[in-house]
Each structure stands twice: as structure tokens, then as C-alpha cells.
Amino acid sequence: MTDAPKGQQWKTLDTDLHRISRVEQAASYVARPMVGLGIALAFIVMAALAAAVFLGHAPSNFIVIAAAAFGAYMAVNIGANDVANNMGPAVGAKALSMGWAIVIAAVCESAGALLAGGDVVSTIAKGIIDPASVSDTKVFIWAMMAALISSALWVNLATWVGAPVSTTHSVVGGVMGAGIAAAGMAAVNWASMGMIAASWIISPALGGLIAALFLALIKSKILYQEDKIAAARRWVPILIGVMAGVFAAYLALKGLGKIIHINMGSALLIGLGLGVVAYVLSRPYVERKSHGMENRNKSVKLLFALPLIFSAALLSFAHGANDVANAVGPLAAIVHASEFGGVEAKVSIPMWVMVIGAFGISFGLFLFGPKLIRMVGSQITKLNPMRAYCVALSAAITVIVASGLGLPVSSTHIAVGGVFGVGFYREWHMERRLRRPGAIVGRVNSMAIEERRRRKLVRRSHFMTILAAWVITVPAAAIMSAVIYWVLTSLVS
């Protein structure tokens, strides 16, 4: 029994309990990332086990079971990185909370993948590898395995450093690298690679330009009018109609087009019809919503919140329908080659493969998506519902324009390019206003304006990081894939 006074004993006990509490808090903080990793690992193991149950335990199926695990790993990384581009602007504009954004994106991505994901997928990623160069089944399987592993690792690395990258470009790089390792440089279709490289510039530039033009239109026709509410009642239904028409055409091409054949003309007619319907229906909604609003910019922003939520959901659905199949393409190719022993340019996607892709995206988005959602939504430039609406609309328009021109574009590059476009337009517009005659009055005001001119509304550090990640995605994934292919073939030889 201690001889210390009772008060001193209680003081010592309180100090010890406080220390224990701080240790528990620290342990909880450290363990929080581990929980996400543990859940992701459990999902990957479950995907492998499900493949084992579905395929049986024959020795020839072990490669497919391993590929299912890596396919699940790839899907988790898509959810952590690629999906954030669709929901980031809505969260950054505070039209959606992080929780609701994750729920809506998970549901819409999964629905797009399972309902409109398509029955076939290119096994050679946009035709960049000649199938004849990898006609041997074993060579083809190991090449696809290397492409799957390398693209997943690259997307994981990009997510870790906070750079939104194209998962489709990662798969393209992985397939190219494995193809070169397996059959040499002559196996690559360099014309297709040139088109893909051109899309690195075309996608974000076109997305940014269209987003900036729509923001300029909104400012000119609504925000700079004397009666902003009256202008909003006139223009917001038009913009909603444009949004509905564009997304209808976009989904017809990228969603319904996977189920039934729809050409560009038919898609545009569908978009025109639904756009007119949306305009007619939205007029009474805007009239009712704007009733009693103050004549301020803040009031106008509220009218764009609901259209922005719908646009984010539709982008997620279209992304699930279009990009998930590309991401699980190598897995589908391995399954087909293992079952039928042949190499095909296009193969069917088994439903269990699409289920792995759909559920993996949802897990990745829930566990790791918030980091990239915050990056795209608030850390590049400040967004509000109007600016985020312009980003979402530009993404859909750019895909339609690119499809009509036959250009391979990345939805990731378009969406992030739209965010950059809005931010750089804001910088240009602020500089232009400061240069107007009479803007500088007095020494103090002159200093304040000079300070505002030095402010950058787009974070240059994020801009350079993302740009660098885009440029090196294909070569980095290709190098990793080639190394992994050599390692795999060395282990099994």
C-alpha cells in the first residue's frame, strides 16, 4: 500500500488515465487507415474464393482465380480514383455531402456496369496490340495478367499521391508494355497510340474550354443582369433542358449503345426530344423555387443545386457503363483464353466478372474515395453549384463531340480539365475586371488590387502534379507491365 496522500493518488490516477486515453486515441487514428485496407483485402479474398467456387479447383483455373483477385484489386482502385471525378464537383460545390455523394455514386456506378455495361470488351485495349503477335494462349494470359497488375498498381500509386488519372489509359499502358515484352516493339499499333497520346491534350483542353464558355454565359446572362432572379427564371430552364438533352444523348451512346445499336444521329434526336421535355417541366420548378428569393448571386446558385446532383448521378451511371468494362477487360480476356484456349480481339464479359467490377468500385469509393473527391471538388479551385454544373455539362458534351470525331478521350481528363477550365477562366475574368478604367483609385486601393492580381485561383502545385501524372500514366504502366511480365514468365518457366 502506498504512503502517498489520497489526493496525490487520485491526481496520479487521473494523469495515468489521461495518458491511456491519449494512447487509445492515437491507436485509433493509426488503425483507421488499416480498417479500410483490411476491408479491401477481405473483398479481394472473397472475389478469389467466389471465382474458385464458380470455376472449380482444377489446376488450370488457378490462374483465373488469381486474376479474379487482381481484378477485384483493380476495381477497388477505380472506385478510389476514377469515380471521384464525377462526384468531386458536386461535393466541392456543397450540393451534396460526402456521404450522399458516395451512396449515389456507388449505386449509379454499379447500375451502369450491371445494366448497361455491354456484353463484349476489347481484350487489346483500343487495338494497340496486334492479336497475331500474342496468339499463343499462355503468352496471352501472362500478358493480360501483367497488364491487370500493373494498371492496378499505377492507379493505386496515383491515388496515394492525390492525382486523378485515367484507368483506361492505365490499362492501355499495361497492355502495351506486356505486348512489347512478349512480342517486341513491332506488336504495337503506333497509330492508335498516337491518337491516345493526342487525347491527353484534347480531352482536358476541350472540357476546360466548354466549361469556361458555359460559365461565361451564366455570368453574362444571369449574374450581371440587374434583375438576376428574372434572368434566372428565363435562362435556368434553358440550361436544364440543354443538360437533359446532352446527357440523354450521352447515355444513349455510352449506355444504351451497349444494348442496342444507336448511331450519332439517333442519339442526338433522343437528346433533343428529352431536352425539350426537361425545359417544359423545369420552368414551373424554377418559378416556384425562385419565388421570394433575394436579388443576389447566392440565391441564383441555389437553383443549380438539384440539376447538379442529377448530372453527377448520370455521369456516374455512364462511367459505370463505359469504363468498368474497359477496366475488367484483361480479366475477361484471361477467363476466355483459359476456357476456350484461343486469343480473340473481343470477348464476352461473364456476369461474375462484371459483378466483381461493380462491387469493387463501390468498396473502393466508400473506403478510399473521399481523398480524391476533396482534391477534385475543392483543392484545385473553389467551386459553387454554377461552376460545378458547367464542369458536369462540359464532360458530357466533350464525350459526344469526341465520339462524333472518332477521338479516344478520357472521362477523367475531361472532368478534371473542366475544373481547371473554370478556375483559369475565373483568373482571367478577375484580371480583366481589374484592368477596367477607373478600377484603381488611390494608393491603398492600388495595393489591394495588385495583391488580388498576384492571387492564383487555381493551385499550381496540384495542376503540375496532375499534369505530370497524366503524361506518364501510359509509359509508367507500360514499364511496370513489362517488368511484371518478365517476372511472371520467369517464375513459371
GROMACS .gro file of C-alpha atoms in nm, residues 430-431 433-435 439-456:
model
   23
  430MET     CA    1  -1.072   3.876  -6.241
  431GLU     CA    2  -0.767   4.018  -6.418
  433ARG     CA    3  -1.213   4.337  -6.437
  434LEU     CA    4  -0.915   4.484  -6.255
  435ARG     CA    5  -0.785   4.633  -6.579
  439ALA     CA    6  -1.064   5.028  -6.120
  440ILE     CA    7  -0.764   5.176  -5.937
  441VAL     CA    8  -0.848   5.464  -5.706
  442GLY     CA    9  -0.585   5.581  -5.461
  443ARG     CA   10  -0.264   5.422  -5.337
  444VAL     CA   11  -0.429   5.184  -5.084
  445ASN     CA   12  -0.678   5.054  -5.338
  446SER     CA   13  -0.399   5.014  -5.591
  447MET     CA   14  -0.202   4.798  -5.350
  448ALA     CA   15  -0.509   4.586  -5.276
  449ILE     CA   16  -0.575   4.533  -5.645
  450GLU     CA   17  -0.211   4.442  -5.707
  451GLU     CA   18  -0.238   4.184  -5.429
  452ARG     CA   19  -0.551   4.039  -5.591
  453ARG     CA   20  -0.368   4.017  -5.922
  454ARG     CA   21  -0.099   3.804  -5.762
  455ARG     CA   22  -0.357   3.562  -5.625
  456LYS     CA   23  -0.399   3.246  -5.826
   0.00000   0.00000   0.00000
